[in-house]
Coordinates of C-alpha atoms in Angstrom, one line a residue:
M66 CA 37.0 -38.1 -85.6
G67 CA 40.3 -38.7 -83.8
G68 CA 42.2 -37.8 -87.0
A69 CA 40.2 -34.8 -87.9
R70 CA 42.1 -31.6 -88.4
Y71 CA 41.0 -28.0 -88.2
L72 CA 41.8 -25.4 -90.8
S73 CA 42.4 -21.8 -90.0
P74 CA 39.9 -19.4 -91.8
G75 CA 42.8 -17.0 -92.3
P76 CA 46.6 -17.1 -92.5
L77 CA 48.3 -17.7 -89.1
A78 CA 50.4 -14.9 -87.5
P79 CA 54.1 -15.4 -87.9
D80 CA 54.5 -15.4 -84.1
L81 CA 52.2 -17.7 -82.3
R82 CA 53.7 -17.3 -78.8
S83 CA 51.6 -16.2 -75.8
A84 CA 52.8 -13.7 -73.2
D85 CA 52.0 -16.1 -70.4
E86 CA 54.5 -14.5 -68.1
R87 CA 52.4 -11.3 -68.0
D88 CA 50.6 -10.8 -64.7
K89 CA 46.9 -11.5 -65.0
P90 CA 45.0 -9.5 -62.3
S91 CA 41.6 -10.8 -63.3
R92 CA 42.8 -14.2 -62.1
N93 CA 44.9 -13.4 -59.1
D94 CA 43.2 -10.4 -57.6
S95 CA 39.6 -10.9 -56.2
V96 CA 38.6 -7.3 -56.7
V97 CA 39.8 -7.2 -60.3
S98 CA 38.2 -10.6 -60.9
Q99 CA 34.8 -9.3 -59.8
L100 CA 35.2 -6.1 -61.9
S101 CA 36.1 -8.1 -65.0
T102 CA 32.6 -9.7 -65.1
V103 CA 31.5 -6.4 -66.8
V104 CA 33.6 -7.4 -69.9
G105 CA 33.1 -11.2 -69.7
G106 CA 35.0 -12.3 -66.7
P107 CA 38.6 -13.4 -66.0
V108 CA 40.9 -14.3 -68.8
G109 CA 40.6 -18.0 -69.7
D110 CA 43.2 -20.7 -68.9
H111 CA 43.9 -21.2 -72.6
A112 CA 43.7 -17.6 -73.8
L113 CA 46.5 -16.3 -76.0
I114 CA 47.9 -13.4 -74.0
G115 CA 49.3 -10.5 -76.0
R116 CA 47.6 -11.4 -79.3
V117 CA 45.0 -8.6 -79.5
R118 CA 45.9 -6.1 -82.1
I119 CA 43.6 -3.2 -81.2
W120 CA 42.8 -3.2 -77.5
T121 CA 46.3 -3.7 -76.3
P122 CA 46.9 -3.1 -72.5
L123 CA 48.5 0.3 -73.2
R124 CA 45.6 1.5 -75.3
V125 CA 43.1 0.3 -72.6
L126 CA 45.2 2.2 -70.0
F127 CA 45.0 5.3 -72.2
V128 CA 41.2 5.0 -72.3
F129 CA 41.0 4.6 -68.5
T130 CA 43.3 7.6 -68.2
L131 CA 41.2 9.8 -70.5
I132 CA 38.0 8.8 -68.6
F133 CA 39.4 9.8 -65.3
L134 CA 41.0 13.0 -66.6
A135 CA 37.6 13.9 -68.1
L136 CA 36.0 13.3 -64.7
G137 CA 38.8 15.4 -63.1
W138 CA 38.1 18.3 -65.5
A139 CA 34.4 18.0 -64.7
S140 CA 35.2 18.3 -61.0
K141 CA 36.9 21.6 -61.7
A142 CA 34.3 22.9 -64.2
G143 CA 32.2 24.5 -61.5
C144 CA 35.0 27.1 -61.0
I145 CA 35.0 28.3 -64.6
Q146 CA 31.3 29.0 -64.7
Q147 CA 30.5 32.6 -65.7
T148 CA 27.9 35.0 -64.5
D149 CA 27.1 38.7 -64.9
G150 CA 29.0 41.0 -62.6
P151 CA 27.6 44.2 -61.0
D152 CA 28.6 46.1 -64.2
G153 CA 26.8 43.7 -66.4
K154 CA 30.0 42.2 -67.8
P155 CA 30.7 38.5 -67.5
T156 CA 32.8 37.4 -64.6
L157 CA 33.7 34.1 -62.8
D158 CA 31.0 32.8 -60.5
W159 CA 33.1 32.6 -57.3
H160 CA 30.5 34.3 -55.2
N161 CA 29.8 33.1 -51.6
G162 CA 32.8 30.8 -51.6
R163 CA 31.5 28.7 -54.5
Q164 CA 35.1 27.4 -55.2
Y165 CA 35.0 25.8 -51.8
V166 CA 31.4 24.7 -51.6
A167 CA 31.6 23.1 -55.0
M168 CA 35.1 21.8 -54.1
C169 CA 36.3 22.8 -57.6
Y170 CA 39.2 25.1 -56.6
S171 CA 42.2 25.1 -58.9
D172 CA 45.3 27.2 -58.5
T173 CA 45.4 27.8 -62.2
V174 CA 42.3 30.1 -62.1
P175 CA 43.4 32.7 -59.5
L176 CA 47.0 32.6 -60.6
Y177 CA 46.1 34.0 -64.0
G178 CA 45.5 37.3 -62.4
A179 CA 47.7 36.9 -59.3
E180 CA 50.8 36.3 -61.4
R181 CA 49.8 39.1 -63.8
L182 CA 49.5 36.7 -66.7
D183 CA 46.3 38.5 -67.7
E184 CA 48.4 41.5 -68.5
G185 CA 50.5 39.5 -71.0
A186 CA 53.6 39.9 -68.7
F187 CA 56.6 37.7 -69.1
P188 CA 57.2 35.7 -65.9
Y189 CA 60.2 36.7 -63.8
K190 CA 60.5 40.1 -65.6
K191 CA 57.2 41.5 -64.4
Q192 CA 57.1 42.9 -60.9
W193 CA 54.2 44.3 -58.8
T194 CA 53.5 45.5 -55.3
E195 CA 51.2 43.7 -52.9
D196 CA 49.9 44.7 -49.5
T197 CA 51.1 42.5 -46.7
P198 CA 49.0 41.3 -43.7
D199 CA 50.9 43.6 -41.3
G200 CA 49.9 46.7 -43.3
G201 CA 53.1 47.0 -45.3
T202 CA 53.9 46.3 -49.0
E203 CA 56.3 44.0 -50.8
T204 CA 57.5 43.5 -54.3
R205 CA 56.4 40.3 -55.9
Y206 CA 57.4 38.2 -59.0
M207 CA 56.4 34.9 -60.5
E208 CA 56.6 32.4 -57.7
Y209 CA 57.1 29.1 -59.6
P210 CA 60.2 27.3 -60.9
V211 CA 61.3 28.3 -64.3
L212 CA 59.8 25.5 -66.4
S213 CA 56.4 25.8 -64.6
G214 CA 56.5 29.6 -65.0
L215 CA 57.2 29.3 -68.7
Y216 CA 54.5 26.7 -69.1
Q217 CA 52.0 29.3 -67.7
Y218 CA 53.3 31.9 -70.0
V219 CA 52.9 29.7 -73.1
G220 CA 49.4 28.8 -71.9
M221 CA 48.6 32.5 -71.5
Q222 CA 49.8 33.3 -75.0
I223 CA 47.6 30.6 -76.5
A224 CA 44.6 31.8 -74.5
K225 CA 45.0 35.3 -75.7
A226 CA 45.5 34.2 -79.3
W227 CA 42.3 32.1 -79.0
D228 CA 40.5 35.1 -77.5
S229 CA 41.5 37.4 -80.3
A230 CA 40.6 34.9 -83.1
P231 CA 37.1 34.4 -84.5
L232 CA 36.6 31.3 -82.3
P233 CA 34.0 30.4 -79.7
G234 CA 34.7 32.7 -76.8
A235 CA 34.7 32.9 -73.1
L236 CA 36.5 34.8 -70.4
Q237 CA 40.3 34.7 -71.0
V238 CA 40.8 32.9 -67.7
V239 CA 38.4 30.2 -68.7
I240 CA 40.2 29.7 -72.0
Y241 CA 43.5 29.7 -70.1
F242 CA 42.4 27.1 -67.7
N243 CA 41.3 24.8 -70.5
V244 CA 44.6 25.3 -72.4
I245 CA 46.5 24.5 -69.2
A246 CA 44.3 21.4 -68.6
V247 CA 45.0 20.0 -72.1
G248 CA 48.7 20.2 -71.5
L249 CA 48.4 18.6 -68.0
A250 CA 46.3 15.8 -69.4
L251 CA 48.9 15.1 -72.0
A252 CA 51.6 15.1 -69.3
W253 CA 49.6 12.6 -67.2
L254 CA 49.1 10.4 -70.3
V255 CA 52.9 10.4 -70.6
T256 CA 53.2 9.5 -66.9
V257 CA 50.9 6.5 -67.4
W258 CA 52.8 5.4 -70.6
A259 CA 56.2 5.6 -69.0
S260 CA 55.0 3.8 -65.8
A261 CA 53.4 1.1 -67.9
M262 CA 56.7 0.5 -69.7
L263 CA 58.5 0.4 -66.3
A264 CA 56.0 -2.1 -64.9
G265 CA 57.3 -4.9 -67.3
R266 CA 55.2 -8.1 -66.9
R267 CA 52.9 -6.3 -64.5
I268 CA 51.7 -3.7 -67.0
W269 CA 48.2 -3.8 -65.7
D270 CA 49.4 -2.3 -62.4
A271 CA 49.6 1.0 -64.2
A272 CA 45.8 1.0 -64.4
L273 CA 45.9 2.2 -60.8
I274 CA 47.8 5.3 -61.9
A275 CA 45.3 5.9 -64.7
C276 CA 42.3 5.4 -62.4
S277 CA 43.7 6.9 -59.2
P278 CA 41.2 8.8 -57.1
L279 CA 43.9 11.5 -56.8
V280 CA 43.6 12.1 -60.5
L281 CA 40.0 13.0 -60.0
V282 CA 40.9 15.6 -57.5
H283 CA 44.3 16.9 -58.3
A284 CA 45.2 16.4 -62.0
F285 CA 44.2 20.0 -62.7
T286 CA 44.8 21.6 -59.2
N287 CA 48.3 22.8 -60.1
F288 CA 51.0 22.1 -62.6
D289 CA 52.5 18.9 -61.0
A290 CA 51.6 16.6 -63.8
I291 CA 54.5 18.1 -65.8
A292 CA 57.0 17.0 -63.2
T293 CA 55.5 13.5 -62.8
A294 CA 55.8 13.0 -66.6
L295 CA 59.5 14.1 -66.6
A296 CA 60.2 12.0 -63.6
A297 CA 58.6 8.9 -65.0
T298 CA 60.3 9.3 -68.4
G299 CA 63.6 9.9 -66.6
L300 CA 63.3 6.6 -64.8
L301 CA 62.3 4.9 -68.0
A302 CA 65.4 6.3 -69.7
W303 CA 67.5 5.0 -66.8
A304 CA 65.7 1.6 -67.1
R305 CA 66.7 1.4 -70.7
R306 CA 70.3 2.2 -69.9
R307 CA 70.4 5.7 -71.3
P308 CA 71.9 7.6 -68.4
V309 CA 72.4 10.9 -70.2
L310 CA 68.8 11.1 -71.4
A311 CA 67.7 10.1 -67.9
G312 CA 69.7 13.0 -66.4
V313 CA 68.3 15.4 -69.0
L314 CA 64.7 14.4 -68.2
L315 CA 65.2 14.5 -64.4
G316 CA 66.9 17.9 -64.8
L317 CA 64.0 19.2 -66.7
G318 CA 61.7 17.8 -64.1
G319 CA 63.7 19.6 -61.4
A320 CA 63.2 22.8 -63.3
A321 CA 59.4 22.3 -63.1
K322 CA 59.2 21.0 -59.5
L323 CA 62.3 20.2 -57.5
Y324 CA 61.1 16.7 -56.5
P325 CA 62.4 14.7 -59.6
L326 CA 66.0 15.6 -58.5
L327 CA 65.4 13.6 -55.4
L328 CA 65.3 10.5 -57.5
L329 CA 69.1 10.9 -58.2
G330 CA 69.7 9.9 -54.6
P331 CA 68.4 6.3 -54.8
I332 CA 70.2 5.9 -58.2
L333 CA 73.5 6.9 -56.6
V334 CA 73.1 4.7 -53.5
L335 CA 72.1 1.6 -55.4
S336 CA 75.0 2.2 -57.8
L337 CA 77.3 2.6 -54.8
R338 CA 76.3 -0.7 -53.5
T339 CA 76.5 -2.6 -56.8
D340 CA 79.7 -1.1 -58.3
P341 CA 82.7 -3.4 -57.9
M342 CA 85.1 -0.4 -57.8
Y343 CA 87.5 -1.7 -60.4
R344 CA 88.7 0.0 -63.6
V345 CA 86.7 -0.9 -66.7
P346 CA 89.1 -2.8 -68.9
G347 CA 90.3 -0.8 -71.8
Y348 CA 88.7 2.4 -70.6
G349 CA 90.1 5.3 -72.4
S350 CA 92.5 3.2 -74.5
G351 CA 93.1 4.8 -77.9
L352 CA 91.4 8.1 -76.8
P353 CA 93.4 11.3 -76.5
R354 CA 94.0 12.5 -73.0
I355 CA 93.9 16.0 -71.6
R356 CA 97.6 16.1 -71.1
D357 CA 98.1 15.3 -74.8
I358 CA 96.2 18.4 -76.0
D359 CA 98.9 20.6 -77.5
S360 CA 97.1 22.0 -80.6
P361 CA 93.6 23.0 -81.8
T362 CA 93.5 19.7 -83.7
A363 CA 94.3 17.7 -80.6
L364 CA 91.6 19.6 -78.7
M365 CA 89.0 18.7 -81.4
D366 CA 90.0 15.1 -81.2
W367 CA 89.6 15.1 -77.5
I368 CA 86.1 16.7 -77.8
R369 CA 85.1 14.2 -80.4
G370 CA 86.0 11.4 -78.0
I371 CA 83.6 12.6 -75.3
P372 CA 80.6 10.5 -76.4
T373 CA 82.8 7.4 -76.4
R374 CA 84.1 8.2 -72.9
I375 CA 80.6 8.6 -71.7
D376 CA 79.6 5.3 -73.2
L377 CA 82.5 3.6 -71.5
L378 CA 81.9 5.3 -68.2
A379 CA 78.2 4.1 -68.3
L380 CA 79.4 0.5 -68.4
R381 CA 79.7 0.5 -64.6
P382 CA 77.0 1.4 -62.1
L383 CA 78.8 4.4 -60.5
G384 CA 79.8 5.7 -63.9
A385 CA 76.2 5.6 -65.1
A386 CA 75.0 7.3 -61.9
A387 CA 77.6 10.0 -62.2
T388 CA 76.7 10.6 -65.8
T389 CA 73.0 10.9 -64.9
I390 CA 73.7 13.3 -62.1
A391 CA 76.0 15.4 -64.2
A392 CA 73.4 15.5 -67.0
A393 CA 70.6 16.5 -64.6
A394 CA 72.7 19.2 -63.0
G395 CA 73.8 20.5 -66.4
T396 CA 70.2 20.5 -67.7
W397 CA 68.8 22.3 -64.6
I398 CA 71.5 24.9 -64.9
A399 CA 70.9 25.4 -68.7
V400 CA 67.2 26.0 -68.1
N401 CA 67.6 28.3 -65.1
L402 CA 70.7 30.2 -66.1
P403 CA 69.2 32.5 -68.7
I404 CA 66.4 33.6 -66.4
A405 CA 68.8 33.9 -63.4
V406 CA 71.1 36.2 -65.5
L407 CA 68.4 38.3 -67.1
F408 CA 65.9 38.5 -64.2
P409 CA 67.8 37.6 -61.0
D410 CA 65.2 39.0 -58.6
G411 CA 62.4 37.2 -60.4
W412 CA 64.3 34.0 -60.5
R413 CA 65.1 34.1 -56.8
E414 CA 61.4 34.6 -55.9
F415 CA 60.6 30.9 -55.7
F416 CA 63.5 30.3 -53.3
R417 CA 62.7 33.4 -51.3
L418 CA 59.1 32.4 -50.8
N419 CA 60.0 28.9 -49.8
T420 CA 62.5 30.2 -47.3
T421 CA 60.1 32.7 -45.7
R422 CA 57.0 30.4 -45.9
H423 CA 55.6 29.2 -42.6
A424 CA 54.2 25.7 -41.9
D425 CA 51.7 24.7 -44.5
P426 CA 48.2 23.6 -43.3
D427 CA 49.0 20.1 -44.5
S428 CA 52.3 19.8 -42.7
I429 CA 52.8 17.7 -39.6
Y430 CA 54.0 20.9 -37.8
N431 CA 50.7 22.6 -38.4
V432 CA 48.8 19.5 -37.4
I433 CA 50.5 19.6 -34.0
T434 CA 49.7 23.3 -33.7
S435 CA 46.1 22.8 -34.5
F436 CA 45.6 20.2 -31.7
T437 CA 47.9 21.6 -29.0
G438 CA 48.0 25.3 -29.6
W439 CA 51.8 25.1 -30.0
Q440 CA 53.2 28.3 -31.6
G441 CA 55.9 26.5 -33.6
F442 CA 59.7 26.4 -33.2
D443 CA 60.0 30.1 -34.0
G444 CA 56.9 31.4 -32.3
Y445 CA 55.1 34.4 -33.8
L446 CA 57.0 36.0 -36.7
P447 CA 56.1 39.1 -38.7
H448 CA 55.3 38.6 -42.4
G449 CA 58.3 38.0 -44.5
V450 CA 60.6 36.8 -41.7
A451 CA 61.9 33.3 -42.3
P452 CA 61.1 30.6 -39.7
T453 CA 64.8 29.8 -39.3
I454 CA 64.4 27.0 -36.7
L455 CA 61.6 25.4 -38.6
N456 CA 63.6 25.4 -41.8
L457 CA 66.6 23.8 -40.0
V458 CA 64.5 21.2 -38.3
S459 CA 62.7 20.3 -41.5
L460 CA 66.0 19.9 -43.4
L461 CA 67.6 17.9 -40.6
L462 CA 64.7 15.5 -40.3
F463 CA 64.8 14.9 -44.1
V464 CA 68.6 14.4 -44.1
V465 CA 68.2 11.9 -41.2
A466 CA 65.4 10.1 -43.1
C467 CA 67.6 9.9 -46.2
L468 CA 70.5 8.5 -44.1
I469 CA 68.2 5.8 -42.8
I470 CA 67.0 4.9 -46.3
G471 CA 70.6 4.8 -47.5
Y472 CA 71.5 2.4 -44.7
I473 CA 68.6 0.2 -45.5
A474 CA 69.6 0.2 -49.2
L475 CA 73.2 -0.7 -48.5
T476 CA 72.6 -3.4 -45.8
A477 CA 69.5 -5.2 -47.0
P478 CA 70.3 -8.8 -47.8
R479 CA 69.3 -8.2 -51.5
R480 CA 69.6 -5.0 -53.4
P481 CA 66.3 -3.1 -53.1
R482 CA 64.5 -2.1 -56.3
L483 CA 64.9 1.4 -57.4
A484 CA 61.2 2.2 -57.3
Q485 CA 61.1 1.1 -53.7
L486 CA 63.8 3.6 -52.7
C487 CA 62.2 6.4 -54.8
F488 CA 59.0 6.0 -53.0
L489 CA 60.7 6.1 -49.6
V490 CA 62.7 9.2 -50.4
I491 CA 59.7 11.2 -51.8
A492 CA 57.5 10.1 -48.9
A493 CA 60.2 11.2 -46.4
F494 CA 60.4 14.5 -48.1
L495 CA 56.7 15.1 -47.9
L496 CA 56.4 13.9 -44.3
T497 CA 59.2 16.0 -43.0
N498 CA 58.8 19.1 -45.2
K499 CA 57.0 22.2 -43.9
V500 CA 54.9 22.3 -47.1
W501 CA 52.7 19.5 -48.4
S502 CA 50.4 21.1 -50.9
P503 CA 47.5 18.8 -51.7
Q504 CA 48.6 18.1 -55.3
Y505 CA 52.0 16.9 -54.2
S506 CA 50.4 13.6 -53.5
L507 CA 50.5 13.0 -57.2
W508 CA 54.2 12.7 -56.9
L509 CA 53.8 9.4 -55.0
V510 CA 51.3 7.7 -57.3
P511 CA 53.5 6.4 -60.1
V512 CA 56.4 5.3 -57.8
A513 CA 53.9 3.8 -55.3
V514 CA 52.4 1.5 -58.0
L515 CA 55.9 0.5 -59.1
A516 CA 57.2 0.0 -55.6
L517 CA 54.2 -1.8 -54.0
P518 CA 51.7 -3.2 -56.5
H519 CA 49.2 -4.3 -53.9
R520 CA 46.0 -2.8 -55.5
R521 CA 43.7 -2.8 -52.5
V522 CA 46.4 -1.3 -50.2
L523 CA 47.2 1.4 -52.7
L524 CA 43.6 2.2 -53.5
A525 CA 42.9 2.6 -49.7
W526 CA 45.7 5.1 -49.3
M527 CA 44.7 7.0 -52.5
T528 CA 41.1 7.2 -51.4
I529 CA 42.0 8.6 -48.0
D530 CA 44.4 11.1 -49.5
A531 CA 41.8 12.2 -52.1
L532 CA 39.1 12.6 -49.4
V533 CA 41.3 15.0 -47.5
W534 CA 40.1 17.5 -50.1
V535 CA 36.6 17.6 -48.7
P536 CA 37.3 18.9 -45.2
R537 CA 40.1 21.1 -46.6
M538 CA 37.6 23.0 -48.8
F539 CA 35.1 23.4 -46.0
Y540 CA 37.8 24.5 -43.6
Y541 CA 38.9 27.2 -46.1
L542 CA 35.2 28.2 -46.5
G543 CA 35.3 29.4 -42.8
L544 CA 33.1 28.8 -39.8
D545 CA 31.1 32.0 -40.5
R546 CA 29.9 30.4 -43.8
K547 CA 29.1 27.0 -42.3
G548 CA 32.5 25.6 -42.8
V549 CA 34.2 23.0 -40.5
P550 CA 36.7 23.5 -37.7
E551 CA 40.4 23.2 -38.4
Q552 CA 40.7 20.0 -36.5
W553 CA 38.3 18.2 -38.9
F554 CA 40.7 19.0 -41.6
T555 CA 44.0 18.3 -39.7
G556 CA 42.5 15.1 -38.4
T557 CA 42.1 13.7 -41.9
V558 CA 45.7 14.9 -42.6
I559 CA 46.9 12.6 -39.8
L560 CA 45.0 9.7 -41.4
R561 CA 46.7 10.4 -44.7
D562 CA 50.2 10.6 -43.1
L563 CA 49.6 7.4 -41.2
A564 CA 48.6 5.7 -44.5
V565 CA 51.8 6.9 -46.2
I566 CA 53.9 5.8 -43.2
A567 CA 52.2 2.3 -43.4
L568 CA 53.1 2.0 -47.0
C569 CA 56.7 2.9 -46.1
A570 CA 56.7 0.2 -43.5
V571 CA 55.4 -2.4 -45.9
I572 CA 58.0 -1.5 -48.5
V573 CA 60.8 -1.7 -45.9
R574 CA 59.5 -5.1 -44.8
Q575 CA 59.6 -6.3 -48.4
I576 CA 63.1 -4.9 -48.9
Y577 CA 64.3 -7.2 -46.0
R578 CA 62.0 -10.0 -47.1
P579 CA 62.3 -9.9 -50.9
D580 CA 60.4 -13.2 -51.2
E581 CA 57.2 -11.2 -50.3
D582 CA 57.8 -8.8 -53.2
L583 CA 55.2 -9.4 -56.0
V584 CA 57.5 -7.8 -58.6
R585 CA 60.4 -10.2 -57.9
R586 CA 58.4 -13.4 -58.4
D587 CA 59.1 -15.5 -61.4
G588 CA 62.8 -14.6 -61.5
V589 CA 62.3 -10.8 -62.1
D590 CA 64.9 -8.6 -60.4
D591 CA 64.4 -4.9 -61.0
P592 CA 62.5 -3.7 -64.1
V593 CA 63.4 -0.1 -63.3
G594 CA 67.1 -0.8 -62.4
G595 CA 68.6 -0.3 -65.8
I596 CA 72.3 -1.2 -65.5
L597 CA 71.6 -2.5 -62.0
D598 CA 69.1 -5.1 -63.1
R599 CA 70.3 -8.6 -62.3
L600 CA 73.7 -7.4 -61.1
P601 CA 74.9 -9.2 -58.0
D602 CA 76.6 -7.5 -55.1
P603 CA 80.4 -7.3 -55.6
P604 CA 82.2 -10.6 -54.6
R605 CA 84.9 -8.6 -52.9
P606 CA 83.0 -6.0 -50.8
W607 CA 84.7 -2.6 -50.6
L608 CA 82.2 -0.8 -48.3
P609 CA 83.0 -0.6 -44.6
A610 CA 81.6 -3.6 -42.7
P611 CA 78.7 -1.7 -41.1
L612 CA 77.5 -0.7 -44.6
R613 CA 77.8 -4.1 -46.3
P614 CA 74.7 -6.2 -47.2
T615 CA 73.7 -8.6 -44.4
G616 CA 75.9 -11.7 -44.5
I617 CA 78.3 -10.5 -47.2
G618 CA 81.1 -10.0 -44.7
D619 CA 80.8 -13.6 -43.5
R620 CA 80.8 -14.8 -47.1
Y621 CA 83.9 -12.7 -47.8
R622 CA 85.7 -14.1 -44.7
D623 CA 84.8 -17.7 -45.6
S624 CA 86.3 -17.2 -49.1
R625 CA 89.5 -15.9 -47.6
V626 CA 89.7 -19.0 -45.3
R627 CA 89.2 -21.4 -48.2
R628 CA 92.0 -19.7 -50.1

């Protein structure tokens, strides 16, 4: 018996290694361990990890995502129900505040008519006149950034083509909603894929992005999934050391919603801390210089050398960051410039509305107003008049928050991970901004999972944030139709803000105590860091002493004494 051997019933795989370094949540997380009993319990001690050919982690994540997206679509389906109107023609069943009672409201449905898409109009070119609350009128245009506006236009064209074809029919707005929903679902699948790739050995953390309660409520509330997909793929390109592609994707994201451009700040600050500030050996050697251009041939030689220069520049952190920022700026300009030139008034509409917009119901400023009766920094203002002081205060608070985050990034004893700073910057923007539309919380989901992979903590915040939707809908319904008072809604907003602030506090704690960071266990540095991953702080610090990492000044002085 002792000498018996076992023969494999089939040929062995050429690679018999097990991905034992992969995080196993069914064995180290009590909640996941209990949930895993549905499929047989936690993974065994002798299991070969990473050997399954069909149900790979990524494919399982996609299944989870599709299930939650389907549930998210079902939560909005009540708002695309049809009924007969007074004239006997079919119309949307939004009678008696159904969109609020059923909690199925989605911006995409009313925007089809409000943005004149139902007329087949091209965004930013079409203008119309609306009545204002003060009894006047104003000229209006498409109010979304260029990429989001064009996405709506393409969705409208597909809906109209479907409606005119011999296919199963419905109201055009219903077809339009479903077309838009398909695109947003694909964008969220891309978000999950890119985040899973960024998670490294902790790929199962991305399950919380796929199964987030916020997906159930807000995946189809607005067009933000497009921006999350571009932001996540931009970070993935940075992680894979492709700074130009990272800049292009973040620039496209900024053309859909401005928030992906905020991620350039953490990239720049961490590169500033890590760059040794010396010239790359051999940089530019053998390449023609600008001063050598004296003929068309020399100019072409110089142009052909641009890719090589970019590759050499990206060998150092600050060079890679500068390349990404330049690519993002160039991409944003390239997308916006044609619309800005052809339809300047329509292009400016997004910026005009954001300037004249007052405090959003979800903003901290409106929360204070609802509980104290405070009239705001600017007091009462007529329609269309910009709240100048509120705009300034909001901007200054965000700048101060960014300065604090930058100080933390530069002085922490160990370089923070990029995802940690990205979460802090986006959270600071939302907390200090005068507008926090409910779907904006989707911005935080991917970076939160990458920055703080504590599943129960994140699930608690996401659940609180998602449940804010309930009092919001009944507040919008109105007290005359058995809605709830404003304070019921703003009270839950306070809970959400406190939850986000608590996440920020935990992340800052882990930045200063990296031994508590789950991602950095087992010798991992920064899976999202790209060129920054595993780079040490410069041995000869060049930053001013107050901005150096804790203790680096003492180490530098000791080295001088020893010499």
